[in-house]
Amino acid sequence: MFKNTISNLNRIRQVAEVLARYGFEDVVTNTALRRLITQKRRVSWQHAEKTVFETTRWERIRMVIEELGPTFIKLAQALSNRADLLPQPLIDEFEKLQSDVPPFDVVLAKQIIERELGRPISEVFTEFDDVPLGSASIGQVHKARLLTGELVVVKVQRPDVQEKVRTDLSLLHELVRLTAGFLRNHGLGNPEDIVDAFERSMMKELDYTSEARSMDQFRKLYENYETFYIPKPYRELSTAKILVIEFVSGCKISDKEKLLEWGLSPATVAETGMDIYLTQIFEFGIFHADPHPGNVLVRPDGTLVLIDFGMVGKLTKQQKYAFAGVFIGMARQDARSMALNFRRLAVTADIPDMRRFEADLNDLIEDFTTLDVKEMSMGDLADRLQVIIYNYKLQVPGAVFLILRALVILEGIGKVLHPHFNTFEFVRPYGARIIAEQYSTENILSEAQYTGSQLLALLTTLPTDVRQIMRKISRGDLRLKIEHGGYQGLLRKADQLVSRSIIAALAVAFLLFSGLSLLGRYSPEMRYVQGIPVLTWWSLGITGFLLLILLILGTQRERK
């Protein structure tokens, strides 16, 4: 940890200065970051013109993220899907963040491809476009043609991006360690867990073989669908840093003019897209988590094509049932059913007042059941649900927020293509299907088998566990670990007070000894300086040194 702190010192100081520039001196002055800022810099903050205060605090947080760079931007974008952690105004700001960056030199891209494949690029591709189709913070995409004649796209990872991301992740861990207390006091209860989860996500995104596996999984699930197609990944030509995928032509799903030009019904295309997506969620439990128009293409024959599987969400069977139950409870105007399914869905749900929780859900139901089709909005519903989740501190799976975000995106596409598009009408039959699946004989037997195995395991281990506990009690070896929360600051101050008291007591003791040493009778070998024994001078010196330490500690306390 100390090594990481030293290696990231300049970057951490830069982060602290960016925070102060945008009016977040409290984050710096109330955390361990203050130790990295000189007195001169602190004075300059106090006299700086605070024009940033013309904006809201949420906007200034976004400005800080934008200035800190791509890794921080990607973290903020990931958090924009977590309404259980952040307030809605901050999520709205994070959704404005863009991580597009200029492409890197095509010469470097070719060198990376040759190094990864271990052969010249001419032995793999007969054509390779120098101008990329697109670029992002992790990599960029080039169009190419294989020796066998197939058109492909090649995703190439940026040079040294893995080292840069690892450095920034190390920095994030260090920043969270330095500011964890401040973040917890402002409602972010588990900042270390958030960074850990983000690190796992980023490391997975840096491995293109993971995306190739996701594409193969979707191709297998949808191999019998005629209206839906997943491009083929060339696993034999792909590595962790390059990904070769079949090139698929088509227009964006939102290009209504092109659809009409091809003789396709935009309304039918919208319905097919929603049907495919809801199948992913409620039937397979694995879904493409970023269905914006650029990632959903339509072929001239009406086939829908999904590209870019860098972000994939998953739901367990129980999460799928609980999530569907929330919507089914709303459709039936049953607030209690919604509340129970929310509790089933949440990883942890410590709701102090269930009646109030049900009342809030009932208000939501009443607001939306009185609207007609034109007034209903998945975006409004998602916002209201996310506010409720945040207010009651429900820790629900991150996949839930990815689904809500995706449904909002798909509703926006649907309303462009379909004059009477209603997301709720599409979800309703899937809810009924989920209910039938949940209470099917096969699922009930599966749940009974799981419960029985868990009960059997408990009964098997219980005698041994009880015997061990009783043995420890009889030996007096049973120990209880109790952690007190919120006392760290008080304990730290008590520790400082005890330390200073000890130093003061020593100083007094040496001072008394100095006085008493003047009265002593010493052998002729004792040296005297200006008529005073050397022993007395040494005692006075130690007393002065201890008093100097007390003075320094007192000065530091005043500064803090």
Coordinates of C-alpha atoms in Angstrom, one line a residue:
M1 CA 0.0 0.0 0.0
F2 CA 2.8 2.4 0.9
K3 CA 4.5 1.6 -2.4
N4 CA 1.3 2.4 -4.3
T5 CA 0.9 5.7 -2.4
I6 CA 4.4 6.9 -3.3
S7 CA 4.1 5.9 -7.0
N8 CA 0.7 7.7 -7.3
L9 CA 1.6 10.7 -5.2
N10 CA 1.8 13.3 -8.0
R11 CA -1.4 12.0 -9.6
I12 CA -3.2 12.0 -6.2
R13 CA -2.0 15.6 -5.6
Q14 CA -3.4 16.5 -9.1
V15 CA -6.7 15.0 -8.2
A16 CA -6.9 17.0 -5.0
E17 CA -6.1 20.2 -6.9
V18 CA -8.8 19.4 -9.5
L19 CA -11.3 18.8 -6.7
A20 CA -10.4 22.2 -5.1
R21 CA -10.6 24.0 -8.4
Y22 CA -14.2 23.0 -8.7
G23 CA -15.2 23.9 -5.2
F24 CA -14.8 20.6 -3.4
E25 CA -12.3 21.8 -0.8
D26 CA -14.4 19.9 1.9
V27 CA -13.4 16.6 0.2
V28 CA -9.7 17.5 0.5
T29 CA -9.7 19.3 3.9
N30 CA -11.8 16.7 5.7
T31 CA -9.8 13.7 4.5
A32 CA -6.2 12.5 4.4
L33 CA -5.7 14.3 1.1
R34 CA -5.0 17.5 3.0
R35 CA -1.6 16.2 3.9
L36 CA -0.5 16.3 0.2
I37 CA -1.3 20.0 -0.2
T38 CA 1.2 22.7 0.7
Q39 CA 0.2 25.8 2.8
K40 CA 0.8 28.0 -0.3
R41 CA -1.8 26.0 -2.3
R42 CA -4.3 26.2 0.5
V43 CA -4.0 30.0 0.6
S44 CA -4.5 30.2 -3.2
W45 CA -7.8 28.2 -2.8
Q46 CA -9.1 30.6 -0.2
H47 CA -8.5 33.6 -2.5
A48 CA -9.5 32.1 -5.8
E49 CA -12.6 33.3 -7.6
K50 CA -15.2 30.6 -7.2
T51 CA -17.0 31.0 -10.6
V52 CA -17.7 27.3 -10.6
F53 CA -20.4 27.9 -7.9
E54 CA -22.6 29.3 -10.6
T55 CA -23.2 25.6 -11.5
T56 CA -24.8 23.0 -9.3
R57 CA -22.8 20.6 -7.1
W58 CA -23.8 17.7 -9.4
E59 CA -22.5 19.6 -12.5
R60 CA -19.2 20.3 -10.8
I61 CA -18.8 16.6 -9.9
R62 CA -19.2 15.8 -13.6
M63 CA -16.6 18.5 -14.5
V64 CA -14.1 16.9 -12.1
I65 CA -14.6 13.5 -13.7
E66 CA -14.2 14.9 -17.2
E67 CA -10.9 16.5 -16.3
L68 CA -9.5 13.4 -14.6
G69 CA -9.7 11.3 -17.7
P70 CA -11.0 8.1 -19.4
T71 CA -10.8 5.7 -16.5
F72 CA -12.7 8.0 -14.2
I73 CA -15.2 8.7 -16.9
K74 CA -15.9 5.0 -17.4
L75 CA -16.3 4.6 -13.6
A76 CA -18.9 7.4 -13.6
Q77 CA -20.7 5.9 -16.6
A78 CA -20.9 2.6 -14.7
L79 CA -22.2 4.3 -11.6
S80 CA -24.8 6.1 -13.8
N81 CA -26.6 2.7 -13.9
R82 CA -26.6 2.4 -10.1
A83 CA -29.5 4.3 -8.7
D84 CA -29.3 2.4 -5.4
L85 CA -26.0 4.2 -4.8
L86 CA -26.3 7.7 -6.2
P87 CA -29.0 10.4 -6.2
Q88 CA -30.9 10.9 -9.5
P89 CA -29.5 14.5 -10.2
L90 CA -25.9 13.0 -10.1
I91 CA -26.9 10.1 -12.4
D92 CA -28.4 12.6 -14.9
E93 CA -25.0 14.4 -15.0
F94 CA -23.0 11.2 -15.3
E95 CA -25.2 10.2 -18.3
K96 CA -23.9 13.3 -20.1
L97 CA -20.3 12.0 -20.0
Q98 CA -18.7 11.0 -23.3
S99 CA -15.6 8.8 -23.4
D100 CA -14.8 9.1 -27.1
V101 CA -11.2 9.8 -27.8
P102 CA -9.2 10.4 -31.1
P103 CA -7.9 7.2 -32.8
F104 CA -4.3 6.1 -32.5
D105 CA -1.9 5.6 -35.4
V106 CA -2.8 2.8 -37.8
V107 CA 0.9 1.8 -37.9
L108 CA 0.7 1.0 -34.2
A109 CA -2.6 -0.9 -34.7
K110 CA -0.9 -3.1 -37.4
Q111 CA 2.1 -3.7 -35.1
I112 CA -0.2 -4.8 -32.3
I113 CA -2.0 -7.2 -34.6
E114 CA 1.2 -8.7 -35.9
R115 CA 2.6 -9.1 -32.4
E116 CA -0.5 -10.8 -31.1
L117 CA -0.9 -13.2 -34.1
G118 CA 2.9 -13.8 -34.5
R119 CA 2.9 -13.2 -38.2
P120 CA 2.8 -10.4 -40.8
I121 CA -0.5 -8.7 -41.4
S122 CA -0.4 -9.6 -45.1
E123 CA -0.6 -13.3 -44.1
V124 CA -4.0 -12.7 -42.5
F125 CA -5.7 -9.9 -44.4
T126 CA -5.7 -9.0 -48.1
E127 CA -7.2 -5.6 -47.3
F128 CA -7.0 -3.5 -44.1
D129 CA -8.5 0.0 -44.0
D130 CA -6.2 2.6 -42.5
V131 CA -9.1 4.8 -41.4
P132 CA -10.9 3.3 -38.4
L133 CA -14.6 2.9 -38.3
G134 CA -14.7 4.2 -34.8
S135 CA -12.5 4.6 -31.7
A136 CA -13.0 4.6 -27.9
S137 CA -10.9 4.8 -24.7
I138 CA -10.1 1.0 -24.8
G139 CA -9.5 0.5 -28.6
Q140 CA -10.6 1.2 -32.1
V141 CA -12.2 -0.8 -35.0
H142 CA -10.9 -1.3 -38.6
K143 CA -12.6 -2.9 -41.5
A144 CA -10.6 -5.7 -43.3
R145 CA -10.8 -8.7 -45.6
L146 CA -9.5 -12.1 -44.8
L147 CA -7.4 -14.2 -47.2
T148 CA -10.5 -16.4 -47.6
G149 CA -12.5 -13.3 -48.9
E150 CA -14.8 -12.7 -45.9
L151 CA -15.2 -9.1 -44.8
V152 CA -14.5 -8.6 -41.1
V153 CA -14.0 -5.8 -38.5
V154 CA -10.9 -5.9 -36.3
K155 CA -11.0 -4.4 -32.8
V156 CA -7.5 -3.4 -31.7
Q157 CA -6.7 -2.5 -28.1
R158 CA -4.8 0.8 -27.6
P159 CA -1.1 0.5 -26.9
D160 CA -0.2 0.3 -23.2
V161 CA -3.9 0.8 -22.2
Q162 CA -3.8 -2.1 -19.8
E163 CA -0.9 -0.5 -17.9
K164 CA -2.7 2.8 -17.8
V165 CA -5.9 1.3 -16.6
R166 CA -4.1 -0.7 -13.9
T167 CA -2.3 2.5 -12.8
D168 CA -5.6 4.4 -12.6
L169 CA -7.3 1.5 -10.8
S170 CA -4.5 1.5 -8.2
L171 CA -5.0 5.2 -7.9
L172 CA -8.7 4.8 -7.4
H173 CA -8.1 2.2 -4.6
E174 CA -5.7 4.7 -2.9
L175 CA -8.2 7.6 -3.3
V176 CA -11.0 5.5 -1.7
R177 CA -8.7 4.5 1.1
L178 CA -7.9 8.2 1.8
T179 CA -11.5 9.4 1.5
A180 CA -13.5 6.4 2.7
G181 CA -14.7 8.0 5.9
F182 CA -15.8 11.2 4.1
L183 CA -17.7 9.1 1.4
R184 CA -19.5 7.0 4.0
N185 CA -20.6 10.1 6.0
H186 CA -22.2 11.4 2.7
G187 CA -24.2 8.2 2.0
L188 CA -21.8 6.1 0.0
G189 CA -21.7 3.1 2.3
N190 CA -19.3 0.7 0.5
P191 CA -16.9 2.7 -1.7
E192 CA -14.2 -0.1 -1.6
D193 CA -16.7 -2.7 -2.9
I194 CA -17.7 -0.3 -5.8
V195 CA -14.1 0.1 -6.9
D196 CA -13.5 -3.7 -6.6
A197 CA -16.6 -4.4 -8.8
F198 CA -15.5 -1.7 -11.3
E199 CA -12.0 -3.2 -11.4
R200 CA -13.4 -6.6 -12.2
S201 CA -15.6 -5.1 -15.0
M202 CA -12.6 -3.2 -16.5
M203 CA -10.3 -6.2 -16.5
K204 CA -13.0 -8.2 -18.2
E205 CA -13.4 -5.4 -20.8
L206 CA -9.7 -5.4 -21.4
D207 CA -9.9 -9.1 -22.4
Y208 CA -11.5 -9.3 -25.8
T209 CA -11.7 -13.1 -25.5
S210 CA -14.5 -12.5 -23.0
E211 CA -16.5 -10.6 -25.6
A212 CA -16.0 -13.4 -28.2
R213 CA -17.3 -15.9 -25.7
S214 CA -20.4 -13.8 -25.1
M215 CA -21.0 -13.6 -28.8
D216 CA -20.7 -17.4 -29.2
Q217 CA -23.2 -17.8 -26.3
F218 CA -25.8 -15.5 -27.9
R219 CA -25.3 -17.2 -31.3
K220 CA -26.1 -20.6 -29.7
L221 CA -29.2 -19.3 -27.9
Y222 CA -30.6 -17.6 -31.1
E223 CA -29.4 -20.1 -33.7
N224 CA -33.0 -20.9 -34.7
Y225 CA -34.2 -17.3 -34.9
E226 CA -34.8 -16.1 -38.5
T227 CA -35.3 -12.4 -37.5
F228 CA -32.3 -12.0 -35.3
Y229 CA -28.6 -12.5 -36.1
I230 CA -25.3 -12.3 -34.1
P231 CA -22.0 -11.7 -36.1
K232 CA -19.6 -14.6 -36.0
P233 CA -16.4 -14.0 -34.0
Y234 CA -13.2 -15.6 -35.4
R235 CA -11.8 -17.1 -32.2
E236 CA -8.7 -18.5 -34.0
L237 CA -7.7 -15.0 -35.1
S238 CA -8.6 -13.3 -31.7
T239 CA -6.6 -12.7 -28.6
A240 CA -7.0 -10.7 -25.4
K241 CA -5.9 -7.5 -27.4
I242 CA -7.5 -8.1 -30.8
L243 CA -10.9 -9.3 -31.8
V244 CA -11.9 -10.3 -35.4
I245 CA -15.6 -10.3 -36.1
E246 CA -17.7 -10.9 -39.2
F247 CA -18.6 -7.6 -40.9
V248 CA -22.4 -7.1 -41.1
S249 CA -23.9 -4.3 -43.2
G250 CA -27.2 -2.6 -42.4
C251 CA -28.7 0.7 -41.2
K252 CA -29.3 1.9 -37.7
I253 CA -32.6 0.7 -36.3
S254 CA -33.6 4.3 -35.8
D255 CA -33.1 5.2 -39.5
K256 CA -36.8 5.3 -40.4
E257 CA -36.3 6.7 -43.9
K258 CA -33.9 3.8 -44.9
L259 CA -36.3 1.2 -43.5
L260 CA -39.2 2.7 -45.6
E261 CA -36.9 2.8 -48.6
W262 CA -36.2 -0.9 -48.2
G263 CA -40.0 -1.6 -48.0
L264 CA -39.9 -2.5 -44.3
S265 CA -42.5 -1.6 -41.7
P266 CA -40.8 0.5 -39.0
A267 CA -43.5 -0.5 -36.5
T268 CA -42.8 -4.2 -37.1
V269 CA -39.1 -3.7 -36.7
A270 CA -39.7 -2.0 -33.4
E271 CA -41.9 -4.8 -32.2
T272 CA -39.4 -7.4 -33.3
G273 CA -36.6 -5.6 -31.4
M274 CA -38.5 -5.3 -28.2
D275 CA -39.6 -9.0 -28.4
I276 CA -36.0 -10.1 -28.9
Y277 CA -34.8 -8.0 -26.0
L278 CA -37.5 -9.2 -23.6
T279 CA -36.7 -12.8 -24.6
Q280 CA -33.1 -12.2 -23.5
I281 CA -34.2 -10.9 -20.1
F282 CA -37.2 -13.2 -19.2
E283 CA -36.4 -16.4 -21.0
F284 CA -32.6 -16.7 -21.2
G285 CA -31.6 -14.4 -18.3
I286 CA -28.6 -13.0 -20.3
F287 CA -28.9 -9.8 -22.3
H288 CA -27.1 -7.2 -24.4
A289 CA -26.7 -4.3 -22.0
D290 CA -26.1 -1.5 -24.4
P291 CA -28.8 -1.5 -27.1
H292 CA -28.4 2.1 -28.4
P293 CA -29.2 2.7 -32.1
G294 CA -25.5 2.3 -33.1
N295 CA -25.4 -1.2 -31.7
V296 CA -28.7 -2.4 -33.3
L297 CA -28.6 -2.8 -37.1
V298 CA -31.3 -3.8 -39.5
R299 CA -30.6 -5.7 -42.8
P300 CA -32.6 -5.0 -46.0
D301 CA -34.5 -8.2 -45.4
G302 CA -35.6 -7.0 -41.9
T303 CA -33.2 -9.1 -39.8
L304 CA -32.0 -7.4 -36.7
V305 CA -28.3 -7.6 -35.9
L306 CA -26.7 -6.8 -32.5
I307 CA -23.1 -5.7 -32.4
D308 CA -20.6 -4.8 -29.6
F309 CA -21.0 -7.3 -26.8
G310 CA -18.6 -5.6 -24.4
M311 CA -21.4 -5.1 -21.9
V312 CA -23.5 -8.1 -21.1
G313 CA -25.9 -8.4 -18.1
K314 CA -27.1 -11.6 -16.4
L315 CA -29.9 -12.5 -14.0
T316 CA -30.2 -15.6 -12.0
K317 CA -33.5 -17.6 -12.1
Q318 CA -34.6 -16.1 -8.7
Q319 CA -33.7 -12.6 -9.7
K320 CA -35.6 -13.0 -13.0
Y321 CA -38.7 -14.1 -11.1
A322 CA -38.5 -11.3 -8.6
F323 CA -37.9 -8.6 -11.3
A324 CA -40.9 -9.9 -13.3
G325 CA -42.9 -9.9 -10.0
V326 CA -42.3 -6.2 -9.5
F327 CA -43.9 -5.4 -12.9
I328 CA -46.7 -8.0 -12.5
G329 CA -47.5 -6.4 -9.1
M330 CA -47.7 -3.0 -10.6
A331 CA -49.9 -4.3 -13.5
R332 CA -52.3 -5.8 -10.9
Q333 CA -52.1 -2.6 -8.7
D334 CA -50.8 -4.7 -5.8
A335 CA -48.3 -2.6 -3.8
R336 CA -47.7 -5.4 -1.3
S337 CA -46.7 -7.8 -4.0
M338 CA -44.4 -5.2 -5.5
A339 CA -42.8 -4.6 -2.0
L340 CA -42.3 -8.4 -1.4
N341 CA -40.7 -8.9 -4.8
F342 CA -38.4 -5.9 -4.3
R343 CA -37.2 -7.5 -1.1
R344 CA -36.7 -10.8 -2.9
L345 CA -34.8 -8.9 -5.6
A346 CA -32.5 -7.0 -3.3
V347 CA -29.2 -8.4 -2.1
T348 CA -29.7 -6.7 1.2
A349 CA -33.0 -4.9 2.1
D350 CA -33.2 -3.5 5.6
I351 CA -36.5 -1.6 5.3
P352 CA -37.4 0.0 8.7
D353 CA -41.0 0.8 7.8
M354 CA -42.6 -1.6 5.3
R355 CA -46.0 0.2 5.5
R356 CA -44.4 3.4 4.3
F357 CA -42.5 1.5 1.6
E358 CA -45.8 0.0 0.4
A359 CA -47.5 3.4 0.5
D360 CA -44.8 4.9 -1.8
L361 CA -45.2 2.0 -4.2
N362 CA -48.9 2.5 -4.1
D363 CA -48.5 6.2 -5.0
L364 CA -46.4 5.0 -7.9
I365 CA -49.1 2.6 -9.1
E366 CA -51.8 5.2 -8.8
D367 CA -49.8 7.8 -10.8
F368 CA -49.1 5.4 -13.7
T369 CA -52.4 3.5 -13.8
T370 CA -54.3 6.8 -14.4
L371 CA -52.2 7.6 -17.5
D372 CA -53.3 6.7 -21.0
V373 CA -51.0 5.0 -23.5
K374 CA -49.6 8.3 -25.0
E375 CA -48.7 9.6 -21.5
M376 CA -47.0 6.5 -20.2
S377 CA -43.2 6.6 -20.2
M378 CA -40.7 3.9 -19.3
G379 CA -38.2 6.6 -18.6
D380 CA -40.5 8.2 -16.0
L381 CA -41.2 4.8 -14.4
A382 CA -37.5 3.9 -14.3
D383 CA -36.7 7.3 -12.6
R384 CA -39.4 6.8 -10.0
L385 CA -38.3 3.2 -9.3
Q386 CA -34.7 4.3 -9.0
V387 CA -35.6 7.1 -6.5
I388 CA -37.5 4.6 -4.4
I389 CA -34.5 2.2 -4.5
Y390 CA -32.1 5.0 -3.5
N391 CA -34.3 6.4 -0.7
Y392 CA -34.7 3.0 0.9
K393 CA -31.1 2.0 0.3
L394 CA -32.0 -1.3 -1.4
Q395 CA -28.9 -3.0 -2.7
V396 CA -30.3 -4.7 -5.9
P397 CA -28.3 -6.5 -8.6
G398 CA -26.6 -4.1 -11.0
A399 CA -28.2 -6.0 -13.9
V400 CA -31.6 -4.5 -12.8
F401 CA -30.4 -1.0 -13.6
L402 CA -28.9 -2.1 -16.9
I403 CA -32.3 -3.5 -17.8
L404 CA -34.2 -0.3 -16.9
R405 CA -31.7 1.7 -18.9
A406 CA -32.0 -0.6 -21.9
L407 CA -35.8 -0.5 -21.8
V408 CA -35.7 3.3 -21.7
I409 CA -33.4 3.3 -24.8
L410 CA -35.6 0.8 -26.6
E411 CA -38.7 2.8 -25.8
G412 CA -37.0 5.9 -27.3
I413 CA -36.3 3.9 -30.5
G414 CA -39.8 2.4 -30.5
K415 CA -41.5 5.8 -30.3
V416 CA -39.5 7.0 -33.3
L417 CA -40.6 3.9 -35.4
H418 CA -44.0 3.1 -33.9
P419 CA -46.8 5.7 -33.4
H420 CA -48.5 3.6 -30.7
F421 CA -45.5 2.0 -29.0
N422 CA -46.2 1.0 -25.4
T423 CA -43.4 -0.8 -23.5
F424 CA -45.8 -2.0 -20.8
E425 CA -48.0 -3.9 -23.3
F426 CA -44.9 -5.8 -24.5
V427 CA -43.8 -6.7 -20.9
R428 CA -47.3 -7.9 -19.8
P429 CA -47.3 -11.3 -21.7
Y430 CA -43.8 -12.0 -20.5
G431 CA -44.9 -11.5 -16.9
A432 CA -47.7 -14.1 -17.4
R433 CA -45.2 -16.5 -18.9
I434 CA -42.8 -16.0 -16.0
I435 CA -45.6 -16.7 -13.5
A436 CA -46.4 -19.9 -15.3
E437 CA -42.7 -20.9 -15.3
Q438 CA -42.2 -20.1 -11.7
Y439 CA -45.1 -22.3 -10.5
S440 CA -44.5 -25.1 -12.9
T441 CA -44.1 -28.6 -11.6
E442 CA -40.6 -28.8 -12.8
N443 CA -39.5 -25.6 -11.0
I444 CA -41.3 -26.5 -7.8
L445 CA -39.6 -29.9 -7.7
S446 CA -36.2 -28.2 -8.5
E447 CA -36.7 -25.7 -5.6
A448 CA -37.8 -28.5 -3.2
Q449 CA -34.7 -30.5 -4.2
Y450 CA -32.5 -27.5 -3.5
T451 CA -34.2 -26.8 -0.2
G452 CA -33.9 -30.4 0.9
S453 CA -30.2 -30.6 0.0
Q454 CA -29.6 -27.4 2.0
L455 CA -31.6 -28.8 5.0
L456 CA -29.7 -32.1 4.8
A457 CA -26.4 -30.3 4.7
L458 CA -27.4 -28.3 7.8
L459 CA -28.5 -31.4 9.7
T460 CA -25.3 -33.2 8.8
T461 CA -23.0 -30.4 10.0
L462 CA -25.1 -29.2 13.0
P463 CA -24.0 -31.8 15.5
T464 CA -20.3 -31.2 14.7
D465 CA -20.7 -27.4 15.0
V466 CA -22.6 -27.7 18.3
R467 CA -20.0 -30.1 19.7
Q468 CA -17.2 -27.6 18.8
I469 CA -19.0 -24.7 20.4
M470 CA -19.6 -26.6 23.6
R471 CA -16.0 -27.8 23.7
K472 CA -14.8 -24.2 23.4
I473 CA -17.2 -23.1 26.2
S474 CA -16.0 -25.8 28.5
R475 CA -12.4 -24.8 27.9
G476 CA -13.2 -21.1 28.3
D477 CA -11.9 -20.5 24.8
L478 CA -15.1 -19.1 23.2
R479 CA -14.4 -15.6 21.9
L480 CA -16.7 -12.9 20.6
K481 CA -15.6 -10.3 18.2
I482 CA -17.4 -6.9 18.5
E483 CA -16.7 -4.0 16.2
H484 CA -17.8 -0.5 17.2
G485 CA -18.7 1.8 14.4
G486 CA -18.4 5.6 14.5
Y487 CA -15.9 5.7 17.3
Q488 CA -12.7 5.8 15.2
G489 CA -12.3 9.6 15.4
L490 CA -12.9 9.6 19.2
L491 CA -10.5 6.7 19.7
R492 CA -7.9 8.5 17.5
K493 CA -8.2 11.6 19.6
A494 CA -8.0 9.6 22.8
D495 CA -4.8 7.9 21.5
Q496 CA -3.3 11.3 20.7
L497 CA -4.3 12.6 24.2
V498 CA -2.7 9.6 26.0
S499 CA 0.5 10.0 23.9
R500 CA 0.8 13.7 24.7
S501 CA 0.1 13.0 28.4
I502 CA 2.9 10.5 28.6
I503 CA 5.3 12.9 26.9
A504 CA 4.2 15.7 29.3
A505 CA 4.7 13.4 32.4
L506 CA 8.2 12.4 31.2
A507 CA 9.0 16.1 30.7
V508 CA 7.8 16.9 34.3
A509 CA 9.8 13.9 35.7
F510 CA 13.0 15.0 34.0
L511 CA 12.5 18.6 35.1
L512 CA 12.0 17.5 38.7
F513 CA 15.1 15.3 38.4
S514 CA 17.1 18.3 37.2
G515 CA 16.2 20.2 40.3
L516 CA 16.9 17.4 42.6
S517 CA 20.2 16.6 40.9
L518 CA 21.5 20.0 42.0
L519 CA 21.2 18.8 45.7
G520 CA 23.2 15.6 45.2
R521 CA 26.7 14.9 46.3
Y522 CA 28.9 13.4 43.6
S523 CA 32.3 11.7 43.4
P524 CA 35.3 13.8 42.2
E525 CA 35.0 12.2 38.7
M526 CA 31.7 14.1 38.1
R527 CA 32.2 16.9 35.5
Y528 CA 30.7 20.3 36.1
V529 CA 29.8 23.0 33.5
Q530 CA 29.4 26.5 34.9
G531 CA 29.2 25.0 38.3
I532 CA 26.3 22.7 37.4
P533 CA 26.7 18.9 37.1
V534 CA 26.7 17.4 33.6
L535 CA 23.9 15.1 34.7
T536 CA 21.7 18.1 35.4
W537 CA 22.4 19.6 31.9
W538 CA 21.5 16.3 30.3
S539 CA 18.3 16.1 32.2
L540 CA 17.4 19.7 31.2
G541 CA 18.2 18.9 27.6
I542 CA 15.9 15.9 27.5
T543 CA 13.2 18.1 29.2
G544 CA 13.6 20.7 26.5
F545 CA 13.4 18.1 23.7
L546 CA 10.2 16.7 25.1
L547 CA 8.7 20.1 25.4
L548 CA 9.6 20.8 21.8
I549 CA 7.8 17.7 20.7
L550 CA 4.7 18.8 22.6
L551 CA 4.9 22.2 21.0
I552 CA 5.1 20.7 17.5
L553 CA 2.2 18.3 18.1
G554 CA 0.1 21.2 19.4
T555 CA 0.9 23.4 16.3
Q556 CA -0.1 20.5 14.0
R557 CA -3.4 20.1 15.8
E558 CA -4.2 23.8 15.4
R559 CA -3.5 23.7 11.6
K560 CA -5.8 20.7 11.2

